[in-house]
Amino acid sequence: MTDKNEDEQPTAVKRPLQLRTGGETPIDPEDLVRVSGRDVTPERLKWAERLINEKGSAAAERYLP
């Protein structure tokens, strides 16, 4: 016999924000800023856009395992 009530629903597990890596869809500047571990700011979005224009989806590869 268990102490757990069979009608209880398990608590929801909070999942992290899912980011696109460029493999399934093109990476956008906000994704690149987030995957680099930085907060999204207008300056960082410009940086990310320049990097994506230079390196394409490979821009995120240095930040991903």
Tab-separated table of N, CA and C in Angstrom:
chain	number	residue	atom	x	y	z
A	1	MET	N	0.850	-1.178	0.000
A	1	MET	CA	0.000	0.000	0.000
A	1	MET	C	0.895	1.240	0.000
A	2	THR	N	0.531	2.209	-0.800
A	2	THR	CA	1.321	3.436	-0.861
A	2	THR	C	0.561	4.586	-0.240
A	3	ASP	N	1.304	5.587	0.185
A	3	ASP	CA	0.696	6.773	0.769
A	3	ASP	C	0.206	7.744	-0.299
A	4	LYS	N	0.615	7.545	-1.514
A	4	LYS	CA	0.287	8.463	-2.598
A	4	LYS	C	-1.146	8.250	-3.076
A	5	ASN	N	-1.868	9.320	-3.234
A	5	ASN	CA	-3.235	9.266	-3.726
A	5	ASN	C	-3.192	9.003	-5.230
A	6	GLU	N	-3.891	8.004	-5.696
A	6	GLU	CA	-3.863	7.644	-7.108
A	6	GLU	C	-4.462	8.719	-8.002
A	7	ASP	N	-5.311	9.582	-7.455
A	7	ASP	CA	-5.929	10.634	-8.250
A	7	ASP	C	-5.034	11.855	-8.414
A	8	GLU	N	-3.929	11.918	-7.683
A	8	GLU	CA	-3.040	13.069	-7.778
A	8	GLU	C	-2.356	13.090	-9.140
A	9	GLN	N	-2.286	14.265	-9.705
A	9	GLN	CA	-1.569	14.449	-10.954
A	9	GLN	C	-0.131	14.848	-10.634
A	10	PRO	N	0.835	14.370	-11.398
A	10	PRO	CA	2.218	14.768	-11.143
A	10	PRO	C	2.381	16.266	-11.424
A	11	THR	N	3.282	16.882	-10.699
A	11	THR	CA	3.506	18.307	-10.908
A	11	THR	C	4.190	18.521	-12.251
A	12	ALA	N	3.846	19.616	-12.888
A	12	ALA	CA	4.413	19.922	-14.199
A	12	ALA	C	5.881	20.274	-14.057
A	13	VAL	N	6.664	19.825	-15.016
A	13	VAL	CA	8.083	20.141	-15.050
A	13	VAL	C	8.265	21.341	-15.961
A	14	LYS	N	8.906	22.377	-15.448
A	14	LYS	CA	9.145	23.566	-16.261
A	14	LYS	C	10.322	23.296	-17.189
A	15	ARG	N	10.090	23.469	-18.461
A	15	ARG	CA	11.137	23.245	-19.450
A	15	ARG	C	11.782	24.569	-19.826
A	16	PRO	N	13.071	24.535	-20.163
A	16	PRO	CA	13.729	25.772	-20.564
A	16	PRO	C	13.222	26.245	-21.923
A	17	LEU	N	13.414	27.498	-22.183
A	17	LEU	CA	13.054	28.080	-23.468
A	17	LEU	C	13.763	27.319	-24.578
A	18	GLN	N	13.035	26.923	-25.598
A	18	GLN	CA	13.662	26.196	-26.687
A	18	GLN	C	14.196	27.180	-27.711
A	19	LEU	N	15.451	27.001	-28.072
A	19	LEU	CA	16.110	27.868	-29.033
A	19	LEU	C	16.292	27.138	-30.345
A	20	ARG	N	16.276	27.885	-31.417
A	20	ARG	CA	16.580	27.316	-32.725
A	20	ARG	C	18.080	27.429	-32.942
A	21	THR	N	18.664	26.383	-33.488
A	21	THR	CA	20.112	26.359	-33.684
A	21	THR	C	20.510	26.597	-35.124
A	22	GLY	N	19.554	26.695	-36.023
A	22	GLY	CA	19.876	26.882	-37.424
A	22	GLY	C	19.824	25.591	-38.205
A	23	GLY	N	19.756	24.456	-37.532
A	23	GLY	CA	19.702	23.175	-38.223
A	23	GLY	C	18.340	22.920	-38.842
A	24	GLU	N	17.290	23.238	-38.102
A	24	GLU	CA	15.939	22.983	-38.595
A	24	GLU	C	15.306	24.227	-39.216
A	25	THR	N	15.647	25.374	-38.739
A	25	THR	CA	15.184	26.651	-39.295
A	25	THR	C	16.326	27.650	-39.176
A	26	PRO	N	16.313	28.701	-39.959
A	26	PRO	CA	17.392	29.690	-39.849
A	26	PRO	C	17.421	30.314	-38.453
A	27	ILE	N	18.619	30.521	-37.952
A	27	ILE	CA	18.770	31.154	-36.637
A	27	ILE	C	18.524	32.650	-36.790
A	28	ASP	N	17.889	33.234	-35.799
A	28	ASP	CA	17.684	34.682	-35.870
A	28	ASP	C	18.559	35.350	-34.814
A	29	PRO	N	18.748	36.669	-34.903
A	29	PRO	CA	19.651	37.362	-33.985
A	29	PRO	C	19.303	37.152	-32.509
A	30	GLU	N	18.034	37.134	-32.163
A	30	GLU	CA	17.661	36.943	-30.762
A	30	GLU	C	18.095	35.577	-30.265
A	31	ASP	N	17.938	34.546	-31.080
A	31	ASP	CA	18.385	33.210	-30.695
A	31	ASP	C	19.891	33.191	-30.459
A	32	LEU	N	20.646	33.839	-31.335
A	32	LEU	CA	22.098	33.849	-31.197
A	32	LEU	C	22.521	34.561	-29.919
A	33	VAL	N	21.893	35.668	-29.603
A	33	VAL	CA	22.213	36.376	-28.360
A	33	VAL	C	21.919	35.477	-27.164
A	34	ARG	N	20.773	34.822	-27.165
A	34	ARG	CA	20.402	33.971	-26.035
A	34	ARG	C	21.326	32.762	-25.900
A	35	VAL	N	21.665	32.121	-27.012
A	35	VAL	CA	22.518	30.942	-26.947
A	35	VAL	C	23.937	31.325	-26.520
A	36	SER	N	24.324	32.577	-26.707
A	36	SER	CA	25.643	33.023	-26.261
A	36	SER	C	25.650	33.331	-24.765
A	37	GLY	N	24.476	33.259	-24.128
A	37	GLY	CA	24.400	33.461	-22.690
A	37	GLY	C	24.256	34.912	-22.274
A	38	ARG	N	23.915	35.773	-23.201
A	38	ARG	CA	23.788	37.196	-22.903
A	38	ARG	C	22.324	37.616	-22.872
A	39	ASP	N	22.079	38.743	-22.226
A	39	ASP	CA	20.747	39.336	-22.253
A	39	ASP	C	20.525	40.006	-23.600
A	40	VAL	N	19.291	39.986	-24.063
A	40	VAL	CA	18.957	40.591	-25.352
A	40	VAL	C	18.856	42.101	-25.190
A	41	THR	N	19.682	42.815	-25.934
A	41	THR	CA	19.649	44.277	-25.986
A	41	THR	C	19.732	44.676	-27.452
A	42	PRO	N	19.356	45.902	-27.798
A	42	PRO	CA	19.459	46.330	-29.201
A	42	PRO	C	20.886	46.219	-29.753
A	43	GLU	N	21.882	46.546	-28.941
A	43	GLU	CA	23.276	46.463	-29.399
A	43	GLU	C	23.683	45.020	-29.674
A	44	ARG	N	23.264	44.124	-28.808
A	44	ARG	CA	23.622	42.713	-28.997
A	44	ARG	C	22.868	42.110	-30.174
A	45	LEU	N	21.669	42.580	-30.448
A	45	LEU	CA	20.941	42.108	-31.629
A	45	LEU	C	21.666	42.533	-32.902
A	46	LYS	N	22.210	43.743	-32.916
A	46	LYS	CA	22.985	44.203	-34.081
A	46	LYS	C	24.239	43.360	-34.247
A	47	TRP	N	24.909	43.073	-33.124
A	47	TRP	CA	26.102	42.215	-33.163
A	47	TRP	C	25.758	40.848	-33.745
A	48	ALA	N	24.668	40.271	-33.275
A	48	ALA	CA	24.258	38.948	-33.721
A	48	ALA	C	23.884	38.959	-35.197
A	49	GLU	N	23.212	40.008	-35.632
A	49	GLU	CA	22.834	40.102	-37.045
A	49	GLU	C	24.073	40.168	-37.940
A	50	ARG	N	25.069	40.943	-37.514
A	50	ARG	CA	26.323	41.014	-38.296
A	50	ARG	C	26.998	39.650	-38.349
A	51	LEU	N	27.046	38.955	-37.214
A	51	LEU	CA	27.693	37.653	-37.166
A	51	LEU	C	26.960	36.637	-38.039
A	52	ILE	N	25.645	36.660	-38.010
A	52	ILE	CA	24.859	35.746	-38.856
A	52	ILE	C	25.088	36.057	-40.324
A	53	ASN	N	25.166	37.336	-40.676
A	53	ASN	CA	25.431	37.705	-42.068
A	53	ASN	C	26.805	37.233	-42.523
A	54	GLU	N	27.780	37.236	-41.618
A	54	GLU	CA	29.137	36.800	-41.961
A	54	GLU	C	29.275	35.278	-42.006
A	55	LYS	N	28.693	34.585	-41.026
A	55	LYS	CA	28.943	33.154	-40.871
A	55	LYS	C	27.734	32.261	-41.111
A	56	GLY	N	26.568	32.842	-41.293
A	56	GLY	CA	25.360	32.050	-41.486
A	56	GLY	C	24.987	31.288	-40.219
A	57	SER	N	24.386	30.124	-40.383
A	57	SER	CA	23.946	29.354	-39.208
A	57	SER	C	25.119	28.842	-38.397
A	58	ALA	N	26.331	28.834	-38.965
A	58	ALA	CA	27.511	28.411	-38.224
A	58	ALA	C	27.852	29.386	-37.107
A	59	ALA	N	27.242	30.555	-37.103
A	59	ALA	CA	27.507	31.542	-36.053
A	59	ALA	C	27.177	30.999	-34.666
A	60	ALA	N	26.218	30.121	-34.556
A	60	ALA	CA	25.817	29.581	-33.251
A	60	ALA	C	26.659	28.376	-32.834
A	61	GLU	N	27.399	27.782	-33.747
A	61	GLU	CA	28.120	26.544	-33.444
A	61	GLU	C	29.149	26.689	-32.328
A	62	ARG	N	29.752	27.855	-32.187
A	62	ARG	CA	30.761	28.014	-31.135
A	62	ARG	C	30.122	28.032	-29.745
A	63	TYR	N	28.818	28.267	-29.657
A	63	TYR	CA	28.139	28.337	-28.369
A	63	TYR	C	27.394	27.048	-28.012
A	64	LEU	N	27.246	26.163	-28.967
A	64	LEU	CA	26.487	24.930	-28.739
A	64	LEU	C	27.418	23.749	-28.548
A	65	PRO	N	27.021	22.776	-27.727
A	65	PRO	CA	27.864	21.591	-27.501
A	65	PRO	C	27.977	20.721	-28.736
